[in-house]
Short mmCIF file of N, CA and C in Angstrom, two decimals:
data_model
loop_
_atom_site.label_atom_id
_atom_site.label_comp_id
_atom_site.label_asym_id
_atom_site.label_seq_id
_atom_site.Cartn_x
_atom_site.Cartn_y
_atom_site.Cartn_z
N MET A 14 97.62 114.82 119.02
CA MET A 14 97.79 115.33 117.68
C MET A 14 96.80 116.48 117.49
N HIS A 15 97.31 117.64 117.08
CA HIS A 15 96.37 118.75 116.92
C HIS A 15 95.69 118.68 115.56
N GLU A 16 94.64 119.46 115.43
CA GLU A 16 93.71 119.33 114.30
C GLU A 16 94.36 119.59 112.94
N ALA A 17 95.29 120.55 112.84
CA ALA A 17 95.94 120.84 111.55
C ALA A 17 96.72 119.61 111.06
N ILE A 18 97.38 118.93 111.97
CA ILE A 18 98.14 117.73 111.59
C ILE A 18 97.18 116.61 111.20
N ARG A 19 96.13 116.45 111.96
CA ARG A 19 95.13 115.42 111.64
C ARG A 19 94.55 115.65 110.23
N ARG A 20 94.24 116.91 109.89
CA ARG A 20 93.69 117.23 108.57
C ARG A 20 94.68 116.92 107.45
N GLU A 21 95.94 117.35 107.62
CA GLU A 21 96.96 117.11 106.59
C GLU A 21 97.21 115.62 106.39
N LEU A 22 97.23 114.87 107.47
CA LEU A 22 97.44 113.43 107.36
C LEU A 22 96.27 112.78 106.64
N ALA A 23 95.05 113.19 106.94
CA ALA A 23 93.87 112.64 106.27
C ALA A 23 93.93 112.92 104.77
N VAL A 24 94.38 114.11 104.38
CA VAL A 24 94.51 114.45 102.96
C VAL A 24 95.53 113.52 102.31
N TRP A 25 96.68 113.32 102.95
CA TRP A 25 97.72 112.45 102.38
C TRP A 25 97.20 111.02 102.23
N LEU A 26 96.53 110.52 103.24
CA LEU A 26 96.02 109.15 103.18
C LEU A 26 95.01 108.96 102.05
N THR A 27 94.21 109.99 101.76
CA THR A 27 93.18 109.85 100.73
C THR A 27 93.67 110.22 99.33
N THR A 28 94.73 111.03 99.22
CA THR A 28 95.22 111.40 97.89
C THR A 28 96.40 110.55 97.44
N GLU A 29 97.28 110.20 98.36
CA GLU A 29 98.44 109.37 98.01
C GLU A 29 98.08 107.89 97.94
N LEU A 30 97.08 107.49 98.72
CA LEU A 30 96.68 106.09 98.82
C LEU A 30 97.86 105.15 99.04
N PRO A 31 98.65 105.42 100.11
CA PRO A 31 99.81 104.55 100.36
C PRO A 31 99.36 103.13 100.68
N ILE A 32 100.22 102.17 100.32
CA ILE A 32 99.90 100.78 100.61
C ILE A 32 100.47 100.41 101.97
N GLY A 33 99.83 99.50 102.63
CA GLY A 33 100.29 99.03 103.93
C GLY A 33 101.22 97.85 103.77
N PRO A 34 101.57 97.26 104.87
CA PRO A 34 101.13 97.61 106.21
C PRO A 34 101.71 98.98 106.65
N PHE A 35 101.04 99.56 107.65
CA PHE A 35 101.38 100.89 108.15
C PHE A 35 102.12 100.81 109.49
N ALA A 36 103.07 101.72 109.67
CA ALA A 36 103.78 101.87 110.94
C ALA A 36 103.70 103.34 111.36
N GLU A 37 103.76 103.56 112.66
CA GLU A 37 103.83 104.93 113.19
C GLU A 37 105.05 105.04 114.08
N LEU A 38 105.87 106.04 113.83
CA LEU A 38 107.06 106.30 114.62
C LEU A 38 106.78 107.48 115.54
N GLY A 39 106.82 107.22 116.85
CA GLY A 39 106.40 108.21 117.84
C GLY A 39 104.93 108.02 118.14
N SER A 40 104.56 106.78 118.46
CA SER A 40 103.14 106.42 118.53
C SER A 40 102.50 106.55 119.90
N TYR A 41 103.27 106.95 120.91
CA TYR A 41 102.67 107.08 122.25
C TYR A 41 101.47 108.01 122.15
N ASP A 42 100.31 107.53 122.55
CA ASP A 42 99.05 108.26 122.38
C ASP A 42 98.80 109.14 123.60
N LEU A 43 99.13 110.41 123.45
CA LEU A 43 98.94 111.38 124.53
C LEU A 43 97.61 112.11 124.39
N ASN A 44 97.23 112.43 123.15
CA ASN A 44 96.01 113.22 122.94
C ASN A 44 95.31 112.84 121.63
N GLY A 45 95.21 111.56 121.38
CA GLY A 45 94.61 111.09 120.13
C GLY A 45 95.69 110.86 119.11
N GLY A 46 95.72 109.69 118.55
CA GLY A 46 96.81 109.36 117.65
C GLY A 46 96.34 108.86 116.31
N VAL A 47 97.30 108.43 115.54
CA VAL A 47 97.06 107.94 114.18
C VAL A 47 96.18 106.69 114.22
N ARG A 48 96.35 105.88 115.24
CA ARG A 48 95.59 104.63 115.37
C ARG A 48 94.08 104.89 115.33
N ASP A 49 93.67 106.10 115.69
CA ASP A 49 92.25 106.46 115.67
C ASP A 49 91.65 106.34 114.27
N PHE A 50 92.47 106.57 113.20
CA PHE A 50 91.91 106.49 111.86
C PHE A 50 92.73 105.65 110.89
N VAL A 51 93.74 104.94 111.36
CA VAL A 51 94.46 103.95 110.55
C VAL A 51 94.47 102.65 111.34
N PRO A 52 93.39 101.88 111.25
CA PRO A 52 93.32 100.63 112.01
C PRO A 52 94.44 99.67 111.62
N GLY A 53 94.95 98.96 112.59
CA GLY A 53 95.98 97.97 112.34
C GLY A 53 97.39 98.51 112.24
N ILE A 54 97.56 99.82 112.41
CA ILE A 54 98.90 100.41 112.36
C ILE A 54 99.74 99.86 113.51
N VAL A 55 101.03 99.64 113.26
CA VAL A 55 101.95 99.15 114.28
C VAL A 55 102.70 100.36 114.84
N GLY A 56 102.61 100.56 116.15
CA GLY A 56 103.18 101.73 116.79
C GLY A 56 104.56 101.48 117.38
N PHE A 57 105.49 102.40 117.07
CA PHE A 57 106.87 102.35 117.58
C PHE A 57 107.13 103.62 118.37
N ASP A 58 107.74 103.48 119.53
CA ASP A 58 108.10 104.65 120.33
C ASP A 58 109.28 104.29 121.22
N ALA A 59 109.89 105.31 121.82
CA ALA A 59 111.04 105.09 122.70
C ALA A 59 110.63 104.64 124.09
N VAL A 60 109.34 104.81 124.43
CA VAL A 60 108.84 104.38 125.74
C VAL A 60 107.55 103.58 125.55
N ALA A 61 107.30 102.65 126.44
CA ALA A 61 106.08 101.85 126.40
C ALA A 61 104.90 102.68 126.87
N GLY A 62 103.72 102.37 126.34
CA GLY A 62 102.51 103.06 126.76
C GLY A 62 101.40 102.87 125.76
N PRO A 63 100.30 103.61 125.94
CA PRO A 63 99.17 103.47 125.02
C PRO A 63 99.58 103.81 123.59
N GLY A 64 99.20 102.94 122.65
CA GLY A 64 99.51 103.15 121.24
C GLY A 64 100.86 102.59 120.82
N VAL A 65 101.64 102.08 121.76
CA VAL A 65 102.99 101.58 121.46
C VAL A 65 102.97 100.06 121.43
N ASP A 66 103.35 99.50 120.28
CA ASP A 66 103.46 98.05 120.13
C ASP A 66 104.89 97.57 120.29
N VAL A 67 105.85 98.41 119.85
CA VAL A 67 107.26 98.03 119.88
C VAL A 67 108.07 99.22 120.42
N VAL A 68 108.86 98.97 121.45
CA VAL A 68 109.74 100.00 122.00
C VAL A 68 111.07 99.93 121.25
N VAL A 69 111.51 101.08 120.72
CA VAL A 69 112.75 101.15 119.94
C VAL A 69 113.56 102.37 120.36
N SER A 70 114.83 102.36 119.98
CA SER A 70 115.72 103.49 120.16
C SER A 70 115.99 104.09 118.78
N THR A 71 116.61 105.26 118.74
CA THR A 71 116.98 105.83 117.45
C THR A 71 118.35 105.35 116.99
N THR A 72 118.93 104.41 117.74
CA THR A 72 120.19 103.82 117.32
C THR A 72 120.02 102.30 117.23
N PRO A 73 120.67 101.67 116.24
CA PRO A 73 120.57 100.21 116.12
C PRO A 73 121.20 99.54 117.35
N PRO A 74 120.90 98.29 117.58
CA PRO A 74 120.16 97.38 116.72
C PRO A 74 118.65 97.56 116.88
N TRP A 75 117.93 97.31 115.78
CA TRP A 75 116.48 97.37 115.76
C TRP A 75 115.95 95.97 115.53
N PRO A 76 114.69 95.73 115.89
CA PRO A 76 114.14 94.37 115.74
C PRO A 76 114.08 93.95 114.27
N ALA A 77 114.87 92.93 113.92
CA ALA A 77 115.02 92.49 112.54
C ALA A 77 113.69 92.13 111.89
N GLU A 78 112.76 91.60 112.67
CA GLU A 78 111.47 91.19 112.10
C GLU A 78 110.65 92.36 111.57
N HIS A 79 111.04 93.59 111.90
CA HIS A 79 110.31 94.77 111.42
C HIS A 79 111.05 95.48 110.29
N GLY A 80 112.26 95.05 109.97
CA GLY A 80 113.04 95.69 108.92
C GLY A 80 112.43 95.50 107.54
N GLY A 81 112.20 96.61 106.83
CA GLY A 81 111.67 96.55 105.47
C GLY A 81 110.27 95.98 105.36
N ARG A 82 109.51 96.03 106.42
CA ARG A 82 108.19 95.38 106.46
C ARG A 82 107.02 96.29 106.07
N TYR A 83 107.19 97.59 106.17
CA TYR A 83 106.06 98.51 106.08
C TYR A 83 106.04 99.29 104.77
N GLY A 84 104.84 99.45 104.21
CA GLY A 84 104.65 100.18 102.98
C GLY A 84 104.48 101.67 103.20
N ALA A 85 104.12 102.05 104.42
CA ALA A 85 103.94 103.46 104.75
C ALA A 85 104.27 103.67 106.22
N LEU A 86 104.93 104.78 106.51
CA LEU A 86 105.28 105.13 107.89
C LEU A 86 104.84 106.56 108.15
N ILE A 87 104.20 106.76 109.29
CA ILE A 87 103.70 108.06 109.69
C ILE A 87 104.44 108.49 110.96
N GLY A 88 104.93 109.70 110.96
CA GLY A 88 105.59 110.28 112.13
C GLY A 88 104.99 111.64 112.40
N ALA A 89 103.89 111.67 113.13
CA ALA A 89 103.18 112.93 113.41
C ALA A 89 103.81 113.62 114.61
N SER A 90 104.53 114.70 114.37
CA SER A 90 105.14 115.52 115.42
C SER A 90 106.02 114.72 116.36
N SER A 91 106.72 113.71 115.85
CA SER A 91 107.58 112.95 116.75
C SER A 91 109.05 113.33 116.64
N ILE A 92 109.49 113.74 115.46
CA ILE A 92 110.91 114.03 115.28
C ILE A 92 111.37 115.21 116.13
N GLN A 93 110.49 116.14 116.43
CA GLN A 93 110.89 117.31 117.20
C GLN A 93 111.24 116.96 118.64
N PHE A 94 110.83 115.78 119.11
CA PHE A 94 111.14 115.33 120.46
C PHE A 94 112.32 114.35 120.49
N CYS A 95 112.80 113.97 119.34
CA CYS A 95 113.81 112.92 119.23
C CYS A 95 115.19 113.47 119.57
N ASN A 96 115.95 112.74 120.36
CA ASN A 96 117.29 113.20 120.72
C ASN A 96 118.25 113.16 119.54
N GLU A 97 117.95 112.39 118.51
CA GLU A 97 118.83 112.23 117.36
C GLU A 97 118.01 112.20 116.08
N PRO A 98 117.72 113.37 115.48
CA PRO A 98 116.86 113.40 114.29
C PRO A 98 117.38 112.56 113.12
N ARG A 99 118.70 112.52 112.91
CA ARG A 99 119.21 111.69 111.82
C ARG A 99 118.88 110.23 112.10
N GLY A 100 118.98 109.81 113.35
CA GLY A 100 118.62 108.45 113.73
C GLY A 100 117.14 108.17 113.50
N TRP A 101 116.30 109.19 113.67
CA TRP A 101 114.87 109.04 113.41
C TRP A 101 114.67 108.68 111.94
N PHE A 102 115.33 109.41 111.02
CA PHE A 102 115.22 109.12 109.59
C PHE A 102 115.79 107.73 109.27
N GLU A 103 116.90 107.38 109.88
CA GLU A 103 117.51 106.07 109.64
C GLU A 103 116.58 104.95 110.10
N LEU A 104 115.96 105.11 111.26
CA LEU A 104 115.00 104.11 111.75
C LEU A 104 113.79 104.03 110.82
N ALA A 105 113.28 105.17 110.37
CA ALA A 105 112.15 105.18 109.44
C ALA A 105 112.51 104.40 108.18
N ALA A 106 113.71 104.62 107.66
CA ALA A 106 114.15 103.91 106.45
C ALA A 106 114.30 102.41 106.72
N PHE A 107 114.77 102.04 107.90
CA PHE A 107 114.90 100.63 108.26
C PHE A 107 113.53 99.95 108.26
N LEU A 108 112.52 100.63 108.79
CA LEU A 108 111.19 100.04 108.90
C LEU A 108 110.47 99.93 107.56
N LEU A 109 110.74 100.86 106.65
CA LEU A 109 110.03 100.90 105.37
C LEU A 109 110.63 99.94 104.34
N MET A 110 109.75 99.36 103.53
CA MET A 110 110.21 98.58 102.38
C MET A 110 110.69 99.55 101.31
N THR A 111 111.51 99.06 100.39
CA THR A 111 111.96 99.89 99.27
C THR A 111 110.73 100.44 98.54
N GLY A 112 110.73 101.74 98.29
CA GLY A 112 109.58 102.37 97.65
C GLY A 112 108.48 102.74 98.62
N GLY A 113 108.65 102.40 99.91
CA GLY A 113 107.65 102.75 100.92
C GLY A 113 107.56 104.26 101.10
N ARG A 114 106.39 104.71 101.54
CA ARG A 114 106.12 106.14 101.66
C ARG A 114 106.21 106.62 103.10
N LEU A 115 106.83 107.78 103.26
CA LEU A 115 106.98 108.43 104.57
C LEU A 115 106.13 109.68 104.60
N TRP A 116 105.42 109.89 105.71
CA TRP A 116 104.72 111.14 105.98
C TRP A 116 105.14 111.55 107.38
N ALA A 117 105.64 112.76 107.52
CA ALA A 117 106.07 113.26 108.82
C ALA A 117 105.67 114.72 108.97
N SER A 118 105.56 115.14 110.23
CA SER A 118 105.22 116.53 110.50
C SER A 118 105.97 117.00 111.74
N GLY A 119 106.03 118.31 111.88
CA GLY A 119 106.67 118.90 113.06
C GLY A 119 106.45 120.39 113.09
N CYS A 120 106.93 121.00 114.15
CA CYS A 120 106.81 122.44 114.31
C CYS A 120 107.84 123.15 113.45
N GLY A 121 107.41 124.24 112.84
CA GLY A 121 108.30 125.04 112.02
C GLY A 121 109.18 125.95 112.87
N THR A 122 110.11 126.63 112.22
CA THR A 122 111.10 127.44 112.91
C THR A 122 110.49 128.65 113.63
N SER A 123 109.30 129.07 113.25
CA SER A 123 108.69 130.22 113.93
C SER A 123 107.89 129.82 115.17
N CYS A 124 107.78 128.52 115.45
CA CYS A 124 107.03 128.05 116.62
C CYS A 124 107.92 128.16 117.86
N HIS A 125 107.42 128.89 118.86
CA HIS A 125 108.17 129.05 120.11
C HIS A 125 107.47 128.34 121.27
N THR A 126 106.41 127.60 120.97
CA THR A 126 105.69 126.86 122.00
C THR A 126 106.41 125.56 122.30
N LEU A 127 106.56 125.23 123.56
CA LEU A 127 107.11 123.93 123.94
C LEU A 127 105.92 123.01 124.19
N HIS A 128 105.79 122.01 123.35
CA HIS A 128 104.67 121.08 123.43
C HIS A 128 105.01 119.93 124.35
N SER A 129 103.99 119.24 124.83
CA SER A 129 104.22 118.08 125.67
C SER A 129 104.31 116.84 124.80
N THR A 130 104.88 115.80 125.36
CA THR A 130 105.00 114.54 124.64
C THR A 130 104.61 113.42 125.60
N SER A 131 105.10 112.23 125.36
CA SER A 131 104.83 111.11 126.24
C SER A 131 105.42 111.41 127.63
N PRO A 132 105.18 110.55 128.60
CA PRO A 132 105.75 110.80 129.93
C PRO A 132 107.26 111.00 129.92
N ASN A 133 107.91 110.59 128.83
CA ASN A 133 109.28 110.96 128.55
C ASN A 133 110.26 110.60 129.67
N GLY A 134 110.34 109.33 129.98
CA GLY A 134 111.31 108.87 130.96
C GLY A 134 112.74 108.98 130.49
N LEU A 135 112.96 109.39 129.25
CA LEU A 135 114.31 109.48 128.71
C LEU A 135 114.91 110.88 128.84
N GLY A 136 114.13 111.84 129.30
CA GLY A 136 114.63 113.20 129.45
C GLY A 136 114.68 113.99 128.16
N TRP A 137 114.07 113.47 127.09
CA TRP A 137 114.03 114.22 125.84
C TRP A 137 113.03 115.35 125.98
N ARG A 138 113.21 116.42 125.22
CA ARG A 138 112.27 117.53 125.28
C ARG A 138 111.95 118.01 123.86
N ASP A 139 110.95 118.84 123.77
CA ASP A 139 110.54 119.42 122.50
C ASP A 139 111.58 120.47 122.11
N MET A 140 112.55 120.06 121.28
CA MET A 140 113.67 120.97 121.06
C MET A 140 114.00 121.26 119.61
N TRP A 141 113.48 120.53 118.66
CA TRP A 141 113.85 120.74 117.27
C TRP A 141 112.80 121.55 116.53
N ARG A 142 113.24 122.65 115.93
CA ARG A 142 112.43 123.45 115.02
C ARG A 142 113.18 123.42 113.70
N LEU A 143 112.74 122.54 112.82
CA LEU A 143 113.54 122.22 111.65
C LEU A 143 113.13 123.02 110.42
N ASP A 144 114.14 123.47 109.70
CA ASP A 144 113.88 124.09 108.40
C ASP A 144 114.18 123.06 107.32
N ASP A 145 113.88 123.42 106.07
CA ASP A 145 114.04 122.48 104.96
C ASP A 145 115.47 121.97 104.84
N ARG A 146 116.43 122.82 105.14
CA ARG A 146 117.84 122.43 105.01
C ARG A 146 118.16 121.22 105.89
N TYR A 147 117.72 121.24 107.15
CA TYR A 147 118.01 120.12 108.05
C TYR A 147 117.18 118.89 107.71
N LEU A 148 115.93 119.08 107.33
CA LEU A 148 115.11 117.94 106.94
C LEU A 148 115.75 117.21 105.76
N ARG A 149 116.23 117.98 104.79
CA ARG A 149 116.88 117.36 103.63
C ARG A 149 118.23 116.74 104.00
N MET A 150 119.00 117.42 104.83
CA MET A 150 120.31 116.90 105.22
C MET A 150 120.17 115.54 105.91
N TRP A 151 119.19 115.41 106.80
CA TRP A 151 119.02 114.16 107.54
C TRP A 151 118.23 113.13 106.75
N GLY A 152 117.31 113.56 105.89
CA GLY A 152 116.45 112.63 105.18
C GLY A 152 116.98 112.12 103.86
N GLU A 153 117.70 112.96 103.11
CA GLU A 153 118.11 112.58 101.76
C GLU A 153 119.04 111.39 101.66
N PRO A 154 119.83 111.05 102.69
CA PRO A 154 120.61 109.81 102.57
C PRO A 154 119.73 108.55 102.44
N PHE A 155 118.47 108.65 102.85
CA PHE A 155 117.59 107.49 102.90
C PHE A 155 116.37 107.59 101.99
N PHE A 156 116.00 108.82 101.59
CA PHE A 156 114.73 109.03 100.91
C PHE A 156 114.89 109.86 99.65
N ASP A 157 114.04 109.56 98.66
CA ASP A 157 113.94 110.32 97.42
C ASP A 157 112.60 111.06 97.40
N HIS A 158 112.46 111.93 96.42
CA HIS A 158 111.19 112.62 96.16
C HIS A 158 110.67 113.32 97.42
N MET A 159 111.58 113.98 98.14
CA MET A 159 111.16 114.68 99.36
C MET A 159 110.39 115.94 99.00
N SER A 160 109.23 116.07 99.60
CA SER A 160 108.41 117.26 99.44
C SER A 160 108.12 117.82 100.82
N ILE A 161 108.38 119.11 101.00
CA ILE A 161 108.17 119.75 102.29
C ILE A 161 107.24 120.93 102.08
N VAL A 162 106.14 120.94 102.83
CA VAL A 162 105.15 122.01 102.75
C VAL A 162 105.01 122.61 104.14
N ARG A 163 104.85 123.91 104.20
CA ARG A 163 104.65 124.60 105.48
C ARG A 163 103.29 125.25 105.51
N HIS A 164 102.66 125.19 106.67
CA HIS A 164 101.36 125.83 106.87
C HIS A 164 101.38 126.61 108.17
N VAL A 165 100.69 127.73 108.18
CA VAL A 165 100.49 128.47 109.43
C VAL A 165 99.00 128.47 109.71
N THR A 166 98.64 127.90 110.86
CA THR A 166 97.25 127.82 111.27
C THR A 166 97.13 128.45 112.65
N TYR A 167 96.30 129.45 112.78
CA TYR A 167 96.11 130.15 114.06
C TYR A 167 97.45 130.59 114.65
N GLY A 168 98.35 131.05 113.78
CA GLY A 168 99.63 131.57 114.23
C GLY A 168 100.67 130.50 114.52
N HIS A 169 100.38 129.26 114.30
CA HIS A 169 101.32 128.17 114.57
C HIS A 169 101.82 127.60 113.25
N GLU A 170 103.14 127.51 113.09
CA GLU A 170 103.73 127.00 111.85
C GLU A 170 104.05 125.51 112.00
N ASP A 171 103.60 124.72 111.03
CA ASP A 171 103.91 123.29 110.96
C ASP A 171 104.55 123.01 109.61
N TRP A 172 105.39 121.98 109.55
CA TRP A 172 105.88 121.47 108.28
C TRP A 172 105.35 120.06 108.10
N PHE A 173 105.17 119.68 106.83
CA PHE A 173 104.69 118.36 106.47
C PHE A 173 105.62 117.84 105.38
N LEU A 174 106.17 116.67 105.59
CA LEU A 174 107.14 116.08 104.69
C LEU A 174 106.60 114.76 104.16
N THR A 175 106.74 114.55 102.86
CA THR A 175 106.48 113.25 102.27
C THR A 175 107.72 112.84 101.49
N ALA A 176 107.98 111.55 101.45
CA ALA A 176 109.16 111.05 100.75
C ALA A 176 108.98 109.57 100.44
N THR A 177 109.87 109.07 99.62
CA THR A 177 109.86 107.65 99.22
C THR A 177 111.21 107.04 99.60
N LYS A 178 111.17 105.88 100.25
CA LYS A 178 112.41 105.22 100.62
C LYS A 178 113.16 104.80 99.36
N ARG A 179 114.43 105.13 99.32
CA ARG A 179 115.24 104.78 98.14
C ARG A 179 115.84 103.40 98.31
N GLY A 180 116.41 102.92 97.24
CA GLY A 180 117.10 101.64 97.27
C GLY A 180 116.46 100.61 96.37
N THR A 181 117.07 99.46 96.36
CA THR A 181 116.54 98.34 95.60
C THR A 181 116.36 97.16 96.53
N LYS A 182 115.50 96.26 96.13
CA LYS A 182 115.26 95.08 96.96
C LYS A 182 116.39 94.09 96.79
#
């Protein structure tokens, strides 16, 4: 996780004060992860490894014991590596309880750098540079109050999304 993402996540955690339990989607720890400053977070990823507690796919079935269990979900730069971004949002919604908070980040459309990810035994690559239109198209079926902010740091564009899982219990 690079420093700009770490800073934005720290701001969200201290200003939003989301309630737990916490989950991380895309938790394989390649270069320092969320677990470093959110103790007890449950890590989900497509491959097993450091920082991963539960291996999942972006298509159901998902482990029922984790459905609707989490008050906050963090996805730091994971959706850009996902083979199915809509499935990423659907899985995030499955994991979150109604009213749960989502925080996600990724590379903006002006980023031309191909970043590394987990050992990636699935053949996925850093391929998505999402604009607001796609984030809303894939996220709005599951989330309300979507806020998307873009930052450019040292010439690198990132987006940061926050949202609330919709629905009733």
